[in-house]
mmCIF file with all atom_site columns, C-alpha atoms in Angstrom:
data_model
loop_
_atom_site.group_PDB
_atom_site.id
_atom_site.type_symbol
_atom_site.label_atom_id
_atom_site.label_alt_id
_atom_site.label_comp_id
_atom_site.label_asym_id
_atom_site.label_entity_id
_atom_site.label_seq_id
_atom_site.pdbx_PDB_ins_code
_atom_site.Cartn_x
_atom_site.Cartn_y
_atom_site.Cartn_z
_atom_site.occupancy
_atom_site.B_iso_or_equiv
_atom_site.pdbx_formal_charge
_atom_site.auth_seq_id
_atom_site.auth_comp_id
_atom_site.auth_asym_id
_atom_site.auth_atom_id
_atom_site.pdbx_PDB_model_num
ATOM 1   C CA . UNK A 1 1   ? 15.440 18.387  81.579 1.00 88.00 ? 280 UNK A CA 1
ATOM 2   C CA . UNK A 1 2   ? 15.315 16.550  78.154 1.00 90.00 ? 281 UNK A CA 1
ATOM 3   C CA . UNK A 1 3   ? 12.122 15.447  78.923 1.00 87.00 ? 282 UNK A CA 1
ATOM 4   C CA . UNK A 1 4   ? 10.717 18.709  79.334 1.00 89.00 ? 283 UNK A CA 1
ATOM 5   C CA . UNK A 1 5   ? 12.149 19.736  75.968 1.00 92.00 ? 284 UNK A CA 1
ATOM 6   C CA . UNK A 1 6   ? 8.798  19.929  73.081 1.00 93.00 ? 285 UNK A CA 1
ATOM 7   C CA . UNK A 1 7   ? 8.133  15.999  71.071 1.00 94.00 ? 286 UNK A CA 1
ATOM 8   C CA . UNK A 1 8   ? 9.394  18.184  68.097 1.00 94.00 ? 287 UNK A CA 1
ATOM 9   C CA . UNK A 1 9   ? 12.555 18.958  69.584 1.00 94.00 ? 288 UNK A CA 1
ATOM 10  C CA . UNK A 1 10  ? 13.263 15.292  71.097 1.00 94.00 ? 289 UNK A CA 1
ATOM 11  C CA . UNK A 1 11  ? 12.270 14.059  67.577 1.00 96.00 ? 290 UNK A CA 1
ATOM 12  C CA . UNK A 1 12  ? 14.633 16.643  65.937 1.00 96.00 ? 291 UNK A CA 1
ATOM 13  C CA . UNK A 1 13  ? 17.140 15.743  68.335 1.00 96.00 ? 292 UNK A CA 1
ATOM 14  C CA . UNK A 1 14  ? 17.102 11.747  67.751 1.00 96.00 ? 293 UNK A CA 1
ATOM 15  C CA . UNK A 1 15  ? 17.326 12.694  63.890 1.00 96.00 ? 294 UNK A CA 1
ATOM 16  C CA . UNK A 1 16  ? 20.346 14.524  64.584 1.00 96.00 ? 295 UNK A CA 1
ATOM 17  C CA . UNK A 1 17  ? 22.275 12.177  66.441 1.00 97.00 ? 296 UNK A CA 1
ATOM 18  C CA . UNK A 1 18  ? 20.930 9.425   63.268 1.00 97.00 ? 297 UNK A CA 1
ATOM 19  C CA . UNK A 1 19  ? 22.118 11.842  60.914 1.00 96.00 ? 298 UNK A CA 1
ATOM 20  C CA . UNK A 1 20  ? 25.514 12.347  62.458 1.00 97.00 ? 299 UNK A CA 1
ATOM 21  C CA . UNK A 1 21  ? 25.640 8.813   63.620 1.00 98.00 ? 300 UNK A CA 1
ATOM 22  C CA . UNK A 1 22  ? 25.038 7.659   59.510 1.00 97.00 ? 301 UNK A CA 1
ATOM 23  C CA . UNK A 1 23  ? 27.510 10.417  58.284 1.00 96.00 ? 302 UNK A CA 1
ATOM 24  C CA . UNK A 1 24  ? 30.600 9.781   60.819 1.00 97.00 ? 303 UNK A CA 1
ATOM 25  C CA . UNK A 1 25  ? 30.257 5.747   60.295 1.00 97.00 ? 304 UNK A CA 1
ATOM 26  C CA . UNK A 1 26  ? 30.493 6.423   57.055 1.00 95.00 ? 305 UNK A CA 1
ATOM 27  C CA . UNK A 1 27  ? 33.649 8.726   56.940 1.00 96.00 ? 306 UNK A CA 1
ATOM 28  C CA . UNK A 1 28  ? 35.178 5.634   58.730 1.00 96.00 ? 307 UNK A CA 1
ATOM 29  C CA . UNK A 1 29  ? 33.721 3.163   55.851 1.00 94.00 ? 308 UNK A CA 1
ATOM 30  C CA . UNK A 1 30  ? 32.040 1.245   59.272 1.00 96.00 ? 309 UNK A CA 1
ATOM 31  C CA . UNK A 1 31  ? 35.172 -0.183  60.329 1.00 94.00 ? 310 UNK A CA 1
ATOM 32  C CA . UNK A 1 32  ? 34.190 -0.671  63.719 1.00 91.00 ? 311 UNK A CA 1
ATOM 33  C CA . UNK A 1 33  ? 37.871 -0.361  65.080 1.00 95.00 ? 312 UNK A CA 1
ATOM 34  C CA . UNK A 1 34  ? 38.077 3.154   63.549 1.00 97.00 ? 313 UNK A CA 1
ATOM 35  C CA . UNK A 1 35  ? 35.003 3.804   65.758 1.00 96.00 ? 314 UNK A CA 1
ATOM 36  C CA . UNK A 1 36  ? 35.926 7.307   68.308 1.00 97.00 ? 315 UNK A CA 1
ATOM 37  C CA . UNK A 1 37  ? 33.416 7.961   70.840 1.00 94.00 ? 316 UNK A CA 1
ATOM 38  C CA . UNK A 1 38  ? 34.904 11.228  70.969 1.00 95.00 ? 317 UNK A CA 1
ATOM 39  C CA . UNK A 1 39  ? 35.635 11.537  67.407 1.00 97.00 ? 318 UNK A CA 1
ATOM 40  C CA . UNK A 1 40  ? 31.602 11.001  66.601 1.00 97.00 ? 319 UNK A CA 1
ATOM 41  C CA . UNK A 1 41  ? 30.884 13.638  69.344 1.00 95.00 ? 320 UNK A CA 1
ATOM 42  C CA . UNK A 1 42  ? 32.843 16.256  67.901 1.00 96.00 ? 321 UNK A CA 1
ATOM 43  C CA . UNK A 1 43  ? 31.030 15.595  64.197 1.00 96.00 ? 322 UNK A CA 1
ATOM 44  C CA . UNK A 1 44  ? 27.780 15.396  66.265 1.00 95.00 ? 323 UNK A CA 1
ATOM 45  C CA . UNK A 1 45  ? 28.714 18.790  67.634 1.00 94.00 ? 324 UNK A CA 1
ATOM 46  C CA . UNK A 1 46  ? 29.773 20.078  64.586 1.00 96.00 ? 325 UNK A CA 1
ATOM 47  C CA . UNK A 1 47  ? 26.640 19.193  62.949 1.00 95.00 ? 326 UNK A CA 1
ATOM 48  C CA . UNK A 1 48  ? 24.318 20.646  65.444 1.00 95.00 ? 327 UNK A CA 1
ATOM 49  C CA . UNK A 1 49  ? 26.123 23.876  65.647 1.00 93.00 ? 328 UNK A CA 1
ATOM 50  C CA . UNK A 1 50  ? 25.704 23.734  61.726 1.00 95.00 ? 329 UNK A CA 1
ATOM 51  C CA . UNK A 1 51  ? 22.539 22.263  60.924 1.00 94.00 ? 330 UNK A CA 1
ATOM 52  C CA . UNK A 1 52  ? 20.208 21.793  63.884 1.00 93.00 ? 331 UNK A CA 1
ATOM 53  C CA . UNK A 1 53  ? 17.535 24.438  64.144 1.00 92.00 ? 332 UNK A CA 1
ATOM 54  C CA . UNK A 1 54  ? 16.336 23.075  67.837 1.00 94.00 ? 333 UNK A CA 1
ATOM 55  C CA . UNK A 1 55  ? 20.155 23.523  69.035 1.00 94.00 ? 334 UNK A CA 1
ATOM 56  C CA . UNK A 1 56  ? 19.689 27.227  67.817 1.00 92.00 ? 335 UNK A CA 1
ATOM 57  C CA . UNK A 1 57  ? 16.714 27.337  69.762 1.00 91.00 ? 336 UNK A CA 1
ATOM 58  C CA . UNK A 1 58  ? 17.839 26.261  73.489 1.00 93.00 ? 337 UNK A CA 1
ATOM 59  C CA . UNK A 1 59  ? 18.247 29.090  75.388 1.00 92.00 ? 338 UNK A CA 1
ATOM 60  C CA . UNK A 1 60  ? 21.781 29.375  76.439 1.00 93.00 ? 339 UNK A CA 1
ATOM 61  C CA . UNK A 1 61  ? 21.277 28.166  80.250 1.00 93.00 ? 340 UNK A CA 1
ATOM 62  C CA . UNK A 1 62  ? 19.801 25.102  78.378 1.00 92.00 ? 341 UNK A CA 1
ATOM 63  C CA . UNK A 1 63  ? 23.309 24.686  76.925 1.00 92.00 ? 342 UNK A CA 1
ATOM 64  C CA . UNK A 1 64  ? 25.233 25.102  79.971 1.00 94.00 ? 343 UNK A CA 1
ATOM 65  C CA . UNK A 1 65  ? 23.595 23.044  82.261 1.00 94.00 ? 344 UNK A CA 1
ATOM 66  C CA . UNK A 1 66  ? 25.389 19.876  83.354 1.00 95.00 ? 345 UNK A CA 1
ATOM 67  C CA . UNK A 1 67  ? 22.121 17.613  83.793 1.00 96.00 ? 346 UNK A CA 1
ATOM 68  C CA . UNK A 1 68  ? 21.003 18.356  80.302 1.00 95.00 ? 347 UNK A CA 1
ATOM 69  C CA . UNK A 1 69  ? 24.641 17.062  78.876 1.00 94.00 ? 348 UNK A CA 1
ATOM 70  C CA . UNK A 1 70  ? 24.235 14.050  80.679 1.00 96.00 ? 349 UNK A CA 1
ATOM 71  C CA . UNK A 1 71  ? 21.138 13.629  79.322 1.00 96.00 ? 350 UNK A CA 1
ATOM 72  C CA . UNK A 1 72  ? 21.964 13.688  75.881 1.00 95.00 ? 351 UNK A CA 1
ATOM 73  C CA . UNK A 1 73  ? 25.081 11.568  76.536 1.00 95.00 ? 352 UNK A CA 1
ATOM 74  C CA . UNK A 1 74  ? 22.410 8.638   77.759 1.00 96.00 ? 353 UNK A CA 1
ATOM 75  C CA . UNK A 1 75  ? 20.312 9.354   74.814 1.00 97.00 ? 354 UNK A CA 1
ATOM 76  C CA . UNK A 1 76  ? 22.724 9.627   72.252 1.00 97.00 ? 355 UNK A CA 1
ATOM 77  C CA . UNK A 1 77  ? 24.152 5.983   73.544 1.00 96.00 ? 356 UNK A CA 1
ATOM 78  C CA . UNK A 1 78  ? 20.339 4.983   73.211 1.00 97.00 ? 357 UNK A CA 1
ATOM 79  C CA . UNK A 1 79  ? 19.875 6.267   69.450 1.00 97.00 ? 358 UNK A CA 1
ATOM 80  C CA . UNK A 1 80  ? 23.164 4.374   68.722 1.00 97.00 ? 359 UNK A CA 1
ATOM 81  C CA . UNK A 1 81  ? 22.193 1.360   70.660 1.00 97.00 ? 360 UNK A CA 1
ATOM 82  C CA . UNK A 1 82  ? 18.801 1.502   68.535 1.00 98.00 ? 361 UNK A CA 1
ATOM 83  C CA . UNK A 1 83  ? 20.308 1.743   64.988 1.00 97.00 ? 362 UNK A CA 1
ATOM 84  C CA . UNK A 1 84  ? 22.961 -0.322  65.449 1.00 97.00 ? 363 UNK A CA 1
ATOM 85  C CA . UNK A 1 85  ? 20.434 -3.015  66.483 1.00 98.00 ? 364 UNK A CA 1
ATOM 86  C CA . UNK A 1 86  ? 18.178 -2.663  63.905 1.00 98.00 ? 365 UNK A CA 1
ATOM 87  C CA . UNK A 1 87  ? 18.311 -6.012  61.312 1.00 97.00 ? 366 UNK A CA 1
ATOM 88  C CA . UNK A 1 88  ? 18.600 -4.788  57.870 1.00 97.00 ? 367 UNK A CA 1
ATOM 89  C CA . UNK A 1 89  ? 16.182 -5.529  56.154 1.00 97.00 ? 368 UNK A CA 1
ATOM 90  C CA . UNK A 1 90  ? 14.532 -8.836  53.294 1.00 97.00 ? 369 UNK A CA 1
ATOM 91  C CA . UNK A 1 91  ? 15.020 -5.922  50.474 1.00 98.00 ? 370 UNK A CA 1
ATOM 92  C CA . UNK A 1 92  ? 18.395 -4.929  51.550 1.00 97.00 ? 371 UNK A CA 1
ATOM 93  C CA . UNK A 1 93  ? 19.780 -8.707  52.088 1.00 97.00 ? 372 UNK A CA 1
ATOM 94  C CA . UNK A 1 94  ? 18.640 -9.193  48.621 1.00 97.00 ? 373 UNK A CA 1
ATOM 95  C CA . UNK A 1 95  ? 19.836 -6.349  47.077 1.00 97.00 ? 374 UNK A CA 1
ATOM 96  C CA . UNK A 1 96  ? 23.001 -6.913  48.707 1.00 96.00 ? 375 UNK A CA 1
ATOM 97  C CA . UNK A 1 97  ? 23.273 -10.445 47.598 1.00 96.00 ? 376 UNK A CA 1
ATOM 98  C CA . UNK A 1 98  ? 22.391 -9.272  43.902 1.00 96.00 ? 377 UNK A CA 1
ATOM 99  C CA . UNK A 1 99  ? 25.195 -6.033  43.772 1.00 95.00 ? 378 UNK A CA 1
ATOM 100 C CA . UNK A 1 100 ? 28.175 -8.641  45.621 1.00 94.00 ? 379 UNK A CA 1
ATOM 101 C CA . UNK A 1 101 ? 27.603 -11.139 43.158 1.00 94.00 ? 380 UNK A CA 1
ATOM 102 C CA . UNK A 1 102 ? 27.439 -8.883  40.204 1.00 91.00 ? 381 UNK A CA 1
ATOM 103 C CA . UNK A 1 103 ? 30.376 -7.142  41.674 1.00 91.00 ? 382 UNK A CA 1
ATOM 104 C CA . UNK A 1 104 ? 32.263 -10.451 43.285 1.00 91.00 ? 383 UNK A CA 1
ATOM 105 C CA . UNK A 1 105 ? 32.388 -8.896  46.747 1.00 91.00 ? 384 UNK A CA 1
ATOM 106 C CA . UNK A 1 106 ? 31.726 -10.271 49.845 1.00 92.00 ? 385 UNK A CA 1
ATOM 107 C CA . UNK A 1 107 ? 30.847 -7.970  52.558 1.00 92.00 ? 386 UNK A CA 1
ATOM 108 C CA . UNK A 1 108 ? 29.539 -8.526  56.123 1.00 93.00 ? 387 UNK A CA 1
ATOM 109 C CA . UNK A 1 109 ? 26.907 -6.254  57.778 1.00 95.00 ? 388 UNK A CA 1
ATOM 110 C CA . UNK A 1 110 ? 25.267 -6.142  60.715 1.00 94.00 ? 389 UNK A CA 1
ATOM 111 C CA . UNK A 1 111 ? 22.585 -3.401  60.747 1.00 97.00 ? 390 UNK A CA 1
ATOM 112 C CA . UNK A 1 112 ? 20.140 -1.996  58.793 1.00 97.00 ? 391 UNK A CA 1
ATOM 113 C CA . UNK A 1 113 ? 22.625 1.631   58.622 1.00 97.00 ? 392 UNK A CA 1
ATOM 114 C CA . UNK A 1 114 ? 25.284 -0.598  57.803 1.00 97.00 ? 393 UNK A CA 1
ATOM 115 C CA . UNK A 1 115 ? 23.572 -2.479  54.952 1.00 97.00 ? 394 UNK A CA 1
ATOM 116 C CA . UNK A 1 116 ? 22.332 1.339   53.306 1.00 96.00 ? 395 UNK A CA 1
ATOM 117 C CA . UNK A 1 117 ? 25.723 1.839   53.134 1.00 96.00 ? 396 UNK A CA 1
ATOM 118 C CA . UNK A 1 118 ? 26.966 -0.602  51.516 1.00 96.00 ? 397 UNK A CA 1
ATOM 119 C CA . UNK A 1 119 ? 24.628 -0.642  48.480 1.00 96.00 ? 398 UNK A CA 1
ATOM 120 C CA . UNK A 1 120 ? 25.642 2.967   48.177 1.00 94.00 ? 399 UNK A CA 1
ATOM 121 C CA . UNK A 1 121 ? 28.476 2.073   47.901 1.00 93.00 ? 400 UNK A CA 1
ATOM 122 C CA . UNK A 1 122 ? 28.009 -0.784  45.702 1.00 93.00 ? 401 UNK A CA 1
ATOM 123 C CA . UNK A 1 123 ? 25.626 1.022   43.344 1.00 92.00 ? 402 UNK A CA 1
ATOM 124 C CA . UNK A 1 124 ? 28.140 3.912   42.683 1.00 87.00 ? 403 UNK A CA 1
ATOM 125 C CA . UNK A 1 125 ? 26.542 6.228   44.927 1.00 70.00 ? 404 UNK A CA 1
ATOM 126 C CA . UNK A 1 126 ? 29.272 6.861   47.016 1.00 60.00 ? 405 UNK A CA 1
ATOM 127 C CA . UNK A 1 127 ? 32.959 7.631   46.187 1.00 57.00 ? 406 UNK A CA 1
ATOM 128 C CA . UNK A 1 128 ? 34.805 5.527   49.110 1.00 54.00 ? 407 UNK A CA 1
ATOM 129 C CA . UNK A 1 129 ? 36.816 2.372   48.719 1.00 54.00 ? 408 UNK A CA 1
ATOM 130 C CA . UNK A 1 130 ? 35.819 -0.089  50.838 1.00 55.00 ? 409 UNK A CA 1
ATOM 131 C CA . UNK A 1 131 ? 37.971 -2.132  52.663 1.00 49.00 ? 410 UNK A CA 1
ATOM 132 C CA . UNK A 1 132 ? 37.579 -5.797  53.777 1.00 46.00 ? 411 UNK A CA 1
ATOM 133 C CA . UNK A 1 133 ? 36.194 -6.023  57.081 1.00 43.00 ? 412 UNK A CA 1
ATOM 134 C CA . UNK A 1 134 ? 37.787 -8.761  58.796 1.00 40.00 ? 413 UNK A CA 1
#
């Protein structure tokens, strides 16, 4: 059923679980044992029914149907899967290395998301404490 869906929408669809993905992670600060599988859903539904024009667009037997859920449960593990494997990357280690030392943190990072983040954070760009990930 997802498969049937226009590139557009699939694309729209991957950006949307990013999107969601980026902003939940970051209402958690990326403490991976504040991580909710159900709490991200419910942002990820929040944002769709928000901000997603393609959701909008489904027609409403689209919504409803059970096979098309279970779809978008597999690829919405796959998007995550994806970013959270993704190395951040030489320009971000650096960057990273520059804004700790200026700013005599020490933080550890795993993906490319992760490491956004943090120089956000780092530069001022973001209002959150961060917290020492252990």
């Amino acid at each position: 059923m997802l498969k049937n869906l226009s590139s557009g929408t699939k694309i729209s669809i991957t950006r949307s679980i990013k999107t969601s993905f980026e902003q939940y992670m970051a209402s958690i600060q990326w403490q991976e044992n504040k991580y909710d599988i159900q709490d991200f859903i419910a942002a990820w539904r929040t944002y769709i029914n928000e901000n997603a024009s393609w959701y909008k667009n489904l027609s409403d037997e689209t919504k409803n149907n059970v096979e098309f859920h279970q779809e978008l449960a597999v690829k919405i593990n796959e998007t995550i899967a994806k970013i959270l494997s993704e190395e951040p990357s030489e320009k971000q280690v650096e960057k990273l290395e520059l804004l700790q030392g200026k700013s005599g943190t020490e933080y550890d990072y795993s993906c490319k998301l992760e490491a956004k983040y943090l120089i956000e954070i780092l530069e001022g760009k973001k209002k959150h404490d961060l917290h020492t990930k252990d």
